[in-house]
XYZ file of C-alpha atoms in Angstrom:
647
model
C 137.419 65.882 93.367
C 135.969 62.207 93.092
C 138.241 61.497 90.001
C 140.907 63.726 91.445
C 141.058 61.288 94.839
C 140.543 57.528 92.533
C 144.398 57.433 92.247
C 144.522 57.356 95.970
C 141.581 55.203 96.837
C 143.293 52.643 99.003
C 145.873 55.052 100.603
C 145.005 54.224 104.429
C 148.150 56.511 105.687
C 147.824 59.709 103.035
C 146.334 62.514 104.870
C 144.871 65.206 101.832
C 144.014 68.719 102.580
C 140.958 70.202 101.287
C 140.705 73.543 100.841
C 139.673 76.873 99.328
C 142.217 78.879 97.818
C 141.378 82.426 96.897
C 140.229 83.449 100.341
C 142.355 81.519 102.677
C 145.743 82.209 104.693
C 147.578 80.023 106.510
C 148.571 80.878 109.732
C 150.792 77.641 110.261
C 153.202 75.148 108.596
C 152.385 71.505 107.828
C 153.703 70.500 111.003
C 151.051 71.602 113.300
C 148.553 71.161 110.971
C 149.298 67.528 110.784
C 149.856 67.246 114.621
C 146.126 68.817 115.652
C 144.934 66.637 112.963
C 146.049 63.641 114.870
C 145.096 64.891 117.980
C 141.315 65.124 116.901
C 141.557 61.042 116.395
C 138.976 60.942 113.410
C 139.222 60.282 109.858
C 138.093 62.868 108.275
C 137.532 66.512 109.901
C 135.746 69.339 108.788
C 135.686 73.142 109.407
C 132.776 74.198 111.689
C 130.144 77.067 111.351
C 128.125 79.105 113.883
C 125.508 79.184 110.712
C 124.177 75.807 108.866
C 124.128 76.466 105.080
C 122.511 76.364 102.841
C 119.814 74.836 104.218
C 118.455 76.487 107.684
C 115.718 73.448 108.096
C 118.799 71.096 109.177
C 119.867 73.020 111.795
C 117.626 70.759 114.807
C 119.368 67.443 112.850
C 122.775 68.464 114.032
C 124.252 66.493 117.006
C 124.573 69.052 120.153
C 127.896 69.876 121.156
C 129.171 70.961 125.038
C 131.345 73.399 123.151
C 132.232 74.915 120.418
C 130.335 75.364 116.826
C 128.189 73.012 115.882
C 127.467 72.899 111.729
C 129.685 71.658 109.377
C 131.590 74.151 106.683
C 132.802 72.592 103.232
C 135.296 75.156 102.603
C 137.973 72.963 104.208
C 138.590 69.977 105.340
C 141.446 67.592 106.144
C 141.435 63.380 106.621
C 143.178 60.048 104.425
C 142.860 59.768 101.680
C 141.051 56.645 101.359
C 138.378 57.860 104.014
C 138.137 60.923 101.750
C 137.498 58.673 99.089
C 134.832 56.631 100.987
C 133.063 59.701 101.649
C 132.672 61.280 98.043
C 132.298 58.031 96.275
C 128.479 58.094 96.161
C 128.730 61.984 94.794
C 126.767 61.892 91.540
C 125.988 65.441 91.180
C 127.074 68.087 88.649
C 129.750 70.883 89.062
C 126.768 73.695 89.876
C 125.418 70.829 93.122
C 126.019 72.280 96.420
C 128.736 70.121 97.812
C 128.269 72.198 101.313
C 124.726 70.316 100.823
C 126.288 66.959 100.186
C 128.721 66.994 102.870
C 126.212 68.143 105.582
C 123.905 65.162 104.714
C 126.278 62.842 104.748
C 127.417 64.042 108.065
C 124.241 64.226 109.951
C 123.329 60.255 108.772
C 124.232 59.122 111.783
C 125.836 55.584 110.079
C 127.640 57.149 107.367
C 129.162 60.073 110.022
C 130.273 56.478 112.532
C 131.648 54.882 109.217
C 133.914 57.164 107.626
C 134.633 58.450 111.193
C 133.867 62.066 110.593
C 133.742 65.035 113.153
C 133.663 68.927 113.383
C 136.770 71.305 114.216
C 134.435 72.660 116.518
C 136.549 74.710 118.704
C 138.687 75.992 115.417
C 141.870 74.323 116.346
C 142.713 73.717 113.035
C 140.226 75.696 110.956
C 138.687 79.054 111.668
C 135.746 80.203 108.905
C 135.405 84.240 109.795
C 131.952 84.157 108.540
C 129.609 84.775 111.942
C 132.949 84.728 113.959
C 135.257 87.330 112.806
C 134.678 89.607 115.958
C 135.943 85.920 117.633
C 139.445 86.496 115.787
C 141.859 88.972 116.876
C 145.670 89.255 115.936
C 148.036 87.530 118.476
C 151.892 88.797 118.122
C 154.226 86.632 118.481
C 158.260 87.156 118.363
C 158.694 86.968 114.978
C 155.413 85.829 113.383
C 151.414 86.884 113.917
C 148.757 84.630 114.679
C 144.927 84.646 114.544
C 143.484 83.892 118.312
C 140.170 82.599 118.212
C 138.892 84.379 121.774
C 135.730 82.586 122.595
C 137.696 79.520 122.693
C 141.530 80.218 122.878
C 142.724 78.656 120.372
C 144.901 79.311 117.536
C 143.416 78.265 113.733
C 146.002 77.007 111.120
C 144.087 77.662 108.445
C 142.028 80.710 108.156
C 138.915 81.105 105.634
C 137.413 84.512 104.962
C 133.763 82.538 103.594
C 130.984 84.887 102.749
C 130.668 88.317 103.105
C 133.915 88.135 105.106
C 136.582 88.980 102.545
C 137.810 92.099 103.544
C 138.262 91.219 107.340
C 140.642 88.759 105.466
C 142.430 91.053 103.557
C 143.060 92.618 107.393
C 144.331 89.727 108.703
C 146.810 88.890 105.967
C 148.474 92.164 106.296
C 149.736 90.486 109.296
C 150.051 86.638 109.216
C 151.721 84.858 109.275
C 154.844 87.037 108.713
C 153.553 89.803 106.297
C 154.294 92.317 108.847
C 155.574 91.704 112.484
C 156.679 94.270 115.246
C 160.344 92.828 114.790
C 161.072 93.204 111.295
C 158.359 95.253 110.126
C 157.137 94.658 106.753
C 158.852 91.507 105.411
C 156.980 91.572 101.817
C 157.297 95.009 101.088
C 160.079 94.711 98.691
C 159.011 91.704 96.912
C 158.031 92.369 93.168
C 158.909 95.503 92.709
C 159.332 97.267 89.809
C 162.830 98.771 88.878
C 162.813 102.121 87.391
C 166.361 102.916 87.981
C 167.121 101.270 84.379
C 164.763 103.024 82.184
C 165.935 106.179 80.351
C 163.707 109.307 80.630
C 161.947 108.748 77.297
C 161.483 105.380 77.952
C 160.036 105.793 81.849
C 156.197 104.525 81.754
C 153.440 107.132 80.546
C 151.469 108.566 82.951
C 147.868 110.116 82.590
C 147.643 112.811 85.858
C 143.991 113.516 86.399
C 143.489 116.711 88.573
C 140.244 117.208 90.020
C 139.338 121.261 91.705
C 135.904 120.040 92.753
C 135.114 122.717 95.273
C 136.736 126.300 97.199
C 140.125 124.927 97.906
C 143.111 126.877 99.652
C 146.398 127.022 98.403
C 146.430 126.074 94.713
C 148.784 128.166 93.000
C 150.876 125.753 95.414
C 149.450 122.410 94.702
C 150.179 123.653 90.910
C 153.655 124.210 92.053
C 154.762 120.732 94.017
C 152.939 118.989 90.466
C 155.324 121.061 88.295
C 157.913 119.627 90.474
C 157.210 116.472 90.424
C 160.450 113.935 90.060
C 158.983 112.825 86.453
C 159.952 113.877 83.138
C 156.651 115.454 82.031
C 157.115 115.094 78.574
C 156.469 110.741 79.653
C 152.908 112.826 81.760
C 149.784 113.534 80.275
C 146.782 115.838 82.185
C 143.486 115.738 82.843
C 142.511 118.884 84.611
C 139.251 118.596 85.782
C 137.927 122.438 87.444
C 134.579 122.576 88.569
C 135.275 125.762 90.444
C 135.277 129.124 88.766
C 136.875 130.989 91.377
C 140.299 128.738 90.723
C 139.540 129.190 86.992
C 142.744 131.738 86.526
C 144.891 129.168 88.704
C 144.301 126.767 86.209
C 145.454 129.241 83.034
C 148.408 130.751 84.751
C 149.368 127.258 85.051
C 149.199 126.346 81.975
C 150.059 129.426 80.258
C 153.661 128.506 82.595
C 153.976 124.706 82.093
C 151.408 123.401 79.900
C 153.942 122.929 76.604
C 155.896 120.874 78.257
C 153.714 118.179 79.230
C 153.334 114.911 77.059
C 149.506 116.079 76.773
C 146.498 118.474 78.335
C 143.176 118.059 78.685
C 141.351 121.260 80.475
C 137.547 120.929 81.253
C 136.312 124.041 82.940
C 133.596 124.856 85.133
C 131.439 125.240 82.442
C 131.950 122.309 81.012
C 131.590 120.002 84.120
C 128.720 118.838 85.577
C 128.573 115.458 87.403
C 132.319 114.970 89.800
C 131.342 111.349 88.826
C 131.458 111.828 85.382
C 134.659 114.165 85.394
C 136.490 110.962 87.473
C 135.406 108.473 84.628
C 136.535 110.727 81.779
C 139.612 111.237 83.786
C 140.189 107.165 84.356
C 139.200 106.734 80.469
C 141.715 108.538 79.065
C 144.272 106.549 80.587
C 142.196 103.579 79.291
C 142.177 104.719 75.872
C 145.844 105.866 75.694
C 147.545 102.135 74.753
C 150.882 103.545 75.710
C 149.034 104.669 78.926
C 150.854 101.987 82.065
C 149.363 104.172 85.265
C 146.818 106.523 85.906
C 147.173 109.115 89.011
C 144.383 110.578 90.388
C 144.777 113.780 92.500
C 142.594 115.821 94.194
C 143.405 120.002 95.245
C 143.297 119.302 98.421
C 146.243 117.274 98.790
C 149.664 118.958 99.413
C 151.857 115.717 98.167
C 155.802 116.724 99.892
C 157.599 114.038 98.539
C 158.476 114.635 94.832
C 159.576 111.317 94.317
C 155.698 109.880 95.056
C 154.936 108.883 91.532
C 158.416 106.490 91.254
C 157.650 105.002 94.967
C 153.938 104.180 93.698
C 155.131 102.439 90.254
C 157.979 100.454 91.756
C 155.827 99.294 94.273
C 153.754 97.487 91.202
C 150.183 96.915 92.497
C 147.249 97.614 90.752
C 146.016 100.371 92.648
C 147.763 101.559 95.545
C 147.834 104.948 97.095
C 150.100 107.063 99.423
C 149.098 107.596 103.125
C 148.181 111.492 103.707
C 146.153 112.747 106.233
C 145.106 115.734 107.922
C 148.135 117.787 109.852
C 147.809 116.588 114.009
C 144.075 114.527 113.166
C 143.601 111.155 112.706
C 141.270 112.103 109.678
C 143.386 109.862 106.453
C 142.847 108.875 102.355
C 141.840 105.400 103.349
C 139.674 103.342 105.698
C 140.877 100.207 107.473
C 138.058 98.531 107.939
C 133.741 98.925 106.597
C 130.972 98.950 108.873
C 128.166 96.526 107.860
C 126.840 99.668 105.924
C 129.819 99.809 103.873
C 130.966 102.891 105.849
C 134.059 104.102 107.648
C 134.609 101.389 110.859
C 138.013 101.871 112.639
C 140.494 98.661 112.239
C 142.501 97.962 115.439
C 145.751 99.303 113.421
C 144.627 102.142 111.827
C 145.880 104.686 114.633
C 149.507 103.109 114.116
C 149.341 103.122 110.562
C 148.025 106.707 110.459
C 150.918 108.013 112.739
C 153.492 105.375 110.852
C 153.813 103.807 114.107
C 153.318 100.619 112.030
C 155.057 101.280 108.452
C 154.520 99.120 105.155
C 152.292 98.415 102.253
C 148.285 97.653 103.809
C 145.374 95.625 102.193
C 142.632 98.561 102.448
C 138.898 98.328 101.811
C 139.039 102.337 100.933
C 141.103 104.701 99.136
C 140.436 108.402 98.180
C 141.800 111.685 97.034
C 145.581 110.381 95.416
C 146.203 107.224 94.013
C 147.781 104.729 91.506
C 145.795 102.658 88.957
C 147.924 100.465 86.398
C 146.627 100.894 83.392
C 146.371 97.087 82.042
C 143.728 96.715 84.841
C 141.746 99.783 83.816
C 141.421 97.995 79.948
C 141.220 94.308 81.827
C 139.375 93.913 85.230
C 138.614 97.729 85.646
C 137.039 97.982 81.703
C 134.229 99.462 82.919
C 133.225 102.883 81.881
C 131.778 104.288 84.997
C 133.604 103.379 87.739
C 132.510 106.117 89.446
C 128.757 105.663 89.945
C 127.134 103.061 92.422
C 123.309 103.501 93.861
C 123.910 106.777 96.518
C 127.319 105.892 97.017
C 129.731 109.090 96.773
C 132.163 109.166 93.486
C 135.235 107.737 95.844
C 133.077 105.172 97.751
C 131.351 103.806 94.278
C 135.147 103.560 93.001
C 136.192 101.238 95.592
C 133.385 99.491 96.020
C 133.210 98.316 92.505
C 136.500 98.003 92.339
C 136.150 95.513 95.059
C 133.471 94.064 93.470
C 135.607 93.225 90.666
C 138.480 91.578 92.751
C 140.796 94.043 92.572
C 142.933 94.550 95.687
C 143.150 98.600 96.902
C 146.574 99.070 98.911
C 147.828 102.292 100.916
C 151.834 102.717 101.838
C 153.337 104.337 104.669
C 156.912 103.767 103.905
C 157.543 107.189 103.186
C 156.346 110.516 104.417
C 153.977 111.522 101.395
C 152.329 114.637 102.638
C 148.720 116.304 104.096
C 145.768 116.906 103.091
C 144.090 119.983 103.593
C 140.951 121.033 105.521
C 138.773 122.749 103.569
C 136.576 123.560 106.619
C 135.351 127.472 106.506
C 137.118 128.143 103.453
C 135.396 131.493 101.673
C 136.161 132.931 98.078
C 135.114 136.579 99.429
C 138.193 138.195 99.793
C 140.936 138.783 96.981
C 144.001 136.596 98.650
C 141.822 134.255 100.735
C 144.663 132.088 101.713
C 145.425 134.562 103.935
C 142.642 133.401 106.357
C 143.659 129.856 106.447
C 145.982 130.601 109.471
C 143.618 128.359 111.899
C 142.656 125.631 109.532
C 145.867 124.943 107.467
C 148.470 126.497 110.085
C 151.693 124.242 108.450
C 150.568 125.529 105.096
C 150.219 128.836 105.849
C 152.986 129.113 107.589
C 154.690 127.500 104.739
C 153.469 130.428 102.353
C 153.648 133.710 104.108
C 156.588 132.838 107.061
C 160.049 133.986 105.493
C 162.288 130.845 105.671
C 164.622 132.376 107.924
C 162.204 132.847 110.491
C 163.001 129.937 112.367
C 167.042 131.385 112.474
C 165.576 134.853 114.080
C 163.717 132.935 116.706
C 167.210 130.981 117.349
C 168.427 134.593 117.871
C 170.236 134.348 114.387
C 169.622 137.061 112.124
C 168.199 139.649 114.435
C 169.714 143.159 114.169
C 169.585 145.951 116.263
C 170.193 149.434 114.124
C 169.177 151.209 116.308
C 169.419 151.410 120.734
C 166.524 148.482 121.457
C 165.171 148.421 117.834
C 165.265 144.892 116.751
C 165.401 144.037 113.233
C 164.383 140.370 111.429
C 162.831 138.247 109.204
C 158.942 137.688 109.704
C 157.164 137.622 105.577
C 157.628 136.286 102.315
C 157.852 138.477 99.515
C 154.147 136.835 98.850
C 152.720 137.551 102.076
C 153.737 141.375 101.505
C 152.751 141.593 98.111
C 149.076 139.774 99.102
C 148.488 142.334 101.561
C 148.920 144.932 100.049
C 146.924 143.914 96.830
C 143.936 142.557 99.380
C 144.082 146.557 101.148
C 144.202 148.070 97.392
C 141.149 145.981 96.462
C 139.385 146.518 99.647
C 140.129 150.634 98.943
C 138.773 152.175 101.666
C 141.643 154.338 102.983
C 141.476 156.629 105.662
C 141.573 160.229 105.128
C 144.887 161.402 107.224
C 142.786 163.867 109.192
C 142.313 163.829 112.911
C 138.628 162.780 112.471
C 138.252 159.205 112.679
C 135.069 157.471 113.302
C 136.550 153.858 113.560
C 138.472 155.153 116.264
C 136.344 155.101 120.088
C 136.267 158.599 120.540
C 136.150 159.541 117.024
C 139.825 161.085 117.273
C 143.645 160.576 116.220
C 146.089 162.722 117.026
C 148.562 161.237 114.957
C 146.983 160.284 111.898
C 147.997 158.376 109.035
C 146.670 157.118 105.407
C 145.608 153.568 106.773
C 142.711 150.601 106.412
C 142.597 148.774 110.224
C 142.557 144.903 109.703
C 139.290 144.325 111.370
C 137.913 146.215 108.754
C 139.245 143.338 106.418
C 138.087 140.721 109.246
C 141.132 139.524 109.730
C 141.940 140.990 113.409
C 141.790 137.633 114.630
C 144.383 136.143 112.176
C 146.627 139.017 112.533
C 146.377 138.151 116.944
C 147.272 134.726 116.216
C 150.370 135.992 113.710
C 151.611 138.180 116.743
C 151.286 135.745 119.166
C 153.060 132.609 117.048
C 155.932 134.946 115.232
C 156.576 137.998 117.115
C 155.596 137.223 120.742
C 158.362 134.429 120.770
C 161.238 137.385 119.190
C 159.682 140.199 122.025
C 160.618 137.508 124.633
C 164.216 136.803 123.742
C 164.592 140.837 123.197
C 162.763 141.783 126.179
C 164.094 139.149 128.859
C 160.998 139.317 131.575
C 158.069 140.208 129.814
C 155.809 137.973 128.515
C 152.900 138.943 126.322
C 149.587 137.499 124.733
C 150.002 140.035 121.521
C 146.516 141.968 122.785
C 146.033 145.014 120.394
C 143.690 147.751 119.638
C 145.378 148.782 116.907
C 146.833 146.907 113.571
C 146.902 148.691 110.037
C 148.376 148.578 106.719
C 149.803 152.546 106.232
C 150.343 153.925 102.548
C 152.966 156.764 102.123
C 153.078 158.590 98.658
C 154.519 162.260 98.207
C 151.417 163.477 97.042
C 149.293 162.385 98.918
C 150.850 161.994 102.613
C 154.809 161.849 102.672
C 155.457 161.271 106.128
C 154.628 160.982 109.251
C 155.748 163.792 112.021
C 157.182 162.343 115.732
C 155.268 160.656 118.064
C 154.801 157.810 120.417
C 153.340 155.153 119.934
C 150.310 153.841 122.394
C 151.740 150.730 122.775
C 154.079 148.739 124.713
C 155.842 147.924 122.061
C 154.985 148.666 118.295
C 155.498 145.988 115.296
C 156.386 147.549 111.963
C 156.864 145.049 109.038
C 157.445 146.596 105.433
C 155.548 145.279 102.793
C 157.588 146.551 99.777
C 161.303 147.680 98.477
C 162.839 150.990 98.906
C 164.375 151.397 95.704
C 162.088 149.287 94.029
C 159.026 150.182 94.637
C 159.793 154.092 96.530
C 162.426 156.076 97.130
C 162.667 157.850 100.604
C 160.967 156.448 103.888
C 162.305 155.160 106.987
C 162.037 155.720 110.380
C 164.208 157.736 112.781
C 164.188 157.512 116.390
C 164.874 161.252 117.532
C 166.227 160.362 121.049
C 169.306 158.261 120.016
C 169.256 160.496 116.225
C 169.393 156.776 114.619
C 167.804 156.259 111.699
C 166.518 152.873 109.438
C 165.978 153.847 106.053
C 167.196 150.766 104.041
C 164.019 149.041 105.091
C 163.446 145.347 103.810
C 160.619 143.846 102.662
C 159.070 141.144 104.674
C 161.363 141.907 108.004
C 159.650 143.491 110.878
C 161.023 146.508 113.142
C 160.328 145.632 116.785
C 160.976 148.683 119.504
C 159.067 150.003 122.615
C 156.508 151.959 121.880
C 156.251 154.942 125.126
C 158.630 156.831 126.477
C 162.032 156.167 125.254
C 161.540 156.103 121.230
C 159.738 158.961 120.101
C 159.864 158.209 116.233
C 159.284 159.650 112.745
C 158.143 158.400 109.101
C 160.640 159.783 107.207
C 159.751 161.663 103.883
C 158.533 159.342 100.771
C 160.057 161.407 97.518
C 158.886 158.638 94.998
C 156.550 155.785 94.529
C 154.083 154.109 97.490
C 155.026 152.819 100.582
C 153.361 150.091 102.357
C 153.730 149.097 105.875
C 151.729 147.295 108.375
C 151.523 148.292 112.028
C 150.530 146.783 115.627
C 150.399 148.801 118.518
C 151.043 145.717 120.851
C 149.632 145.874 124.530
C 148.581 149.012 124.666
């Protein structure tokens, strides 16, 4: 800097600013840095400190101040030029001498300090170090542009210097100022550098390495192995690393494959027993992206995210960062991939915007200190910056918090976009593996995906009053399963086997009797009489309301089953009522397909429903006025599943 200022020596009107440049934003323009400069009527001024460094002993040699901090910071500074010059010229030390050190003595020798005419920003009008202060500085929105306000003593910094440990409440701030992202315009550097795919053939599109990591009990991944297959990529420009640490999804993993696996670029399976470490898996995962030269991005994926946008892997590349991932978060919680902010644990602290960002109240491309589950690593960064071959292991740190903190460590900035709508990410809270179809059970925890699964798609028409027939005199017909949900059900009652007898003697029963029995397993001997409550109340209490105008009902039963008809073994079932309100009959396979026969007539009206379909639901009252019959089965099984609904 000495030699750098010689050329201006004798420049009494030059003013020079000092500063640091990889951790410091300005909030301002020239014009009111130049104008508070002025105003402070001294030479040379200096950023001030709540903390002297780097030596503690000088602290009692500082002049006392009314207001405002009182030691002097040597990250910037602003003055002429030939003051500036004055003030280094007796600098003799090497490039490793503390210049902090320099600067302070010079400013607390009383003579030298009068000389040059140097004094202290000390109320951060023109420079604000966050180091010791950063719970000072809060974001003040302006029309059109952000500020940082400096609370304690209301004023507002031009320059602001993220010193020390203070980087990442930097990287906060300049998502913001000065006009990085404002409540008029949004986010006004959001399409700067981006990449353009639109160009690029489909065997020229960059190579992707997918790593896929089952690290525990997850629901729904037949369907996360779906939404990948369909994925807006060509696969044969994706490559996968399937990491499976969890037997149970072992066949989900092979049926995939079996399927799909051909098509892709290139597969890498390790199975459950195979894997050991989840830290390990992630590295191997990350390093064969590394060691793939025609590798440009890795994507890292974890089973519990349910990515909805097919289009995610384009959106990440043109966005062209060097690790950015997309915004999911739990369905109706707060709970996200990323973290705004660290405690001073390096832990999860809340950042004033992260509510706004979760919700996309506030939508654009955000400086995070913590990303996890999906994201986007370039690959020159993984053989430059990122070369290291365990990423993923850092003291006690969990695999995703040792990733990003050494990523941080290495200077790499994490981001997480909101532009689009991405997807969820689902709660694997009270998941078991102890059934045959445990999906089923995820009614409470993943309701959207669930619903997503087993609801036929033209649900939502029925409950519009579309698509609901009446065959026969107050028998409503509709839409209520997928061909998966019937199917599941069935296959979970088959594997759970143990099927009534058909006789009148029935010790699940209170009393110990049935006068109408049937060939049946009751759902709460599955546990799932809760689930089933919650299916009656959300799909069929809504249809029994618009059918039955003045009743309203909280779907209580005693009674819900799963009934098998086969000729030999029993065919039918003779008339009766039902003890129920009204009674709930959903068929869980084809006639035609899967038996021949079956139906039900209603004797009092001599109307009969015998082209049953799968998946739709027969609604009717169940005393009094429709004394019914299961008509004869003369082929195949016949599944259906009954509710005796307010009985």
């Amino acid at each position: 800097m000495k030699l750098a200022l010689e050329p201006y020596s004798d420049k009494e009107d030059l003013i020079i600013l000092f500063t640091e440049s990889y951790d410091v934003i300005f909030a301002s323009g020239h014009g009111e840095l130049l104008k508070k400069f002025r105003q402070a009527k001294s030479k040379v001024v200096f950023s001030a400190e709540s903390v002297a460094y780097p030596d503690r002993h000088l602290e009692s040699k500082y002049p006392v101040v009314r207001e405002g901090k009182r030691y002097l910071g040597s990250g910037a500074f602003i003055g002429y030029a030939a003051h500036l010059y004055k003030m280094v010229a007796d600098w003799d030390g090497t490039d490793k001498s503390s210049d902090q050190l320099f600067y302070t003595k010079l400013f607390l020798d009383p003579v030298k300090r009068g000389k040059i005419n140097i004094t202290l920003d000390h109320r951060c009008r023109i420079f604000q170090n966050l180091y010791g202060s950063a719970e000072d500085v809060v974001l003040k929105f302006e029309y059109g542009r952000v500020r940082a306000r400096n609370l304690v003593y209301d004023t507002l910094p031009v320059l602001i210097h993220g010193n020390g440990p203070t980087k990442l409440h930097l990287n906060y701030l300049s998502n913001y100022i000065p006009r990085v992202w404002t409540f008029e315009s949004g986010c006004n550097v959001c399409d700067e550098g981006l990449r353009n795919l639109d160009g690029l053939t489909v065997d020229t599109l960059p190579l992707v390495v997918i790593g896929i990591y089952i690290e525990q009990p997850t629901p729904f991944v037949s369907e996360f192995f779906k939404r990948l297959n369909n994925l807006n990529y060509p696969k044969n420009r994706i490559q996968l690393y399937i990491s499976n640490h969890e037997p149970h999804h072992q066949k989900r993993v092979e049926h995939f494959l079996q399927d799909h696996g051909t098509q892709y670029n290139f597969v890498k399976t390790v199975g459950p027993e195979e894997n050991s470490d989840f830290a390990d898996a992630r590295n191997k995962g990350m390093d064969m992206c590394r060691q793939t030269p025609e590798c440009e991005y890795y994507f890292s994926i974890d089973a519990p995210v349910v990515l909805k946008n097919t289009n995610v892997l384009r959106s990440l590349i043109e966005q062209n960062k060097s690790v950015i991932a997309p915004l999911v978060s739990r369905n109706a919680n707060l709970w996200s991939n990323f973290w705004g902010a660290l405690n001073s644990d390096g832990y999860y602290a809340r950042s004033e915007d992260y509510i706004d960002v979760v919700q996309r109240q506030r939508n654009g491309v955000w400086n995070v200190p913590y990303i996890s589950s999906v994201y986007l690593v370039k690959g020159s960064i993984l053989r430059s910056k990122l070369n290291q071959n365990d990423l993923f292991h850092s003291g006690t740190l969990d695999s995703d918090m040792a990733f990003c903190h050494n990523v941080r460590q290495q200077g790499v900035f994490m981001f997480v976009t909101n532009r689009q709508e991405f997807g969820h990410i689902l709660s694997l809270k009270n998941y078991k593996t102890t059934h045959l179809h445990n999906d089923l059970w995820e009614i409470f925890e993943n309701t959207e995906d669930w619903k997503e699964k087993y609801i036929h798609h033209n649900h939502s028409e029925a409950l519009k009053g579309k698509l609901v027939e009446m065959p026969c005199p107050d028998v409503y017909w509709f839409p209520v399963f997928t061909e998966t949900t019937c199917n599941e059900i069935v296959e979970e009652m088959e594997s759970f086997g143990k099927w009534s007898t058909g006789s009148n003697t029935d010790q699940r029963l209170q009393g110990g009797y049935e006068n109408v029995p049937t060939i049946d397993i009751h759902m709460n001997q599955i546990g799932y009489e809760k689930e089933w409550q919650k299916i009656l109340l959300d799909f069929i209490a809504p249809l029994t309301q618009k059918m039955f105008p003045g009743y309203y009902t909280m779907a209580q039963f005693d009674l819900a089953f799963v009934v098998r008809y086969k000729p030999d073994e029993q065919p039918l079932l003779e008339p009766h009522h039902d003890a129920s309100t009204f009674t709930v009959n959903i068929a869980l396979n084809s006639v035609g397909q899967d038996y021949e026969g079956g139906g039900c007539r209603f004797l009092r009206y001599n109307c009969s429903v015998r082209a049953l379909r799968k998946g739709w639901a027969l609604m009717h009252p169940g005393r009094l006025t429709h004394y019914h019959e299961g008509l004869r089965v003369t082929k195949g099984t016949r599944y259906i599943v009954v509710s005796f609904v307010d009985p």
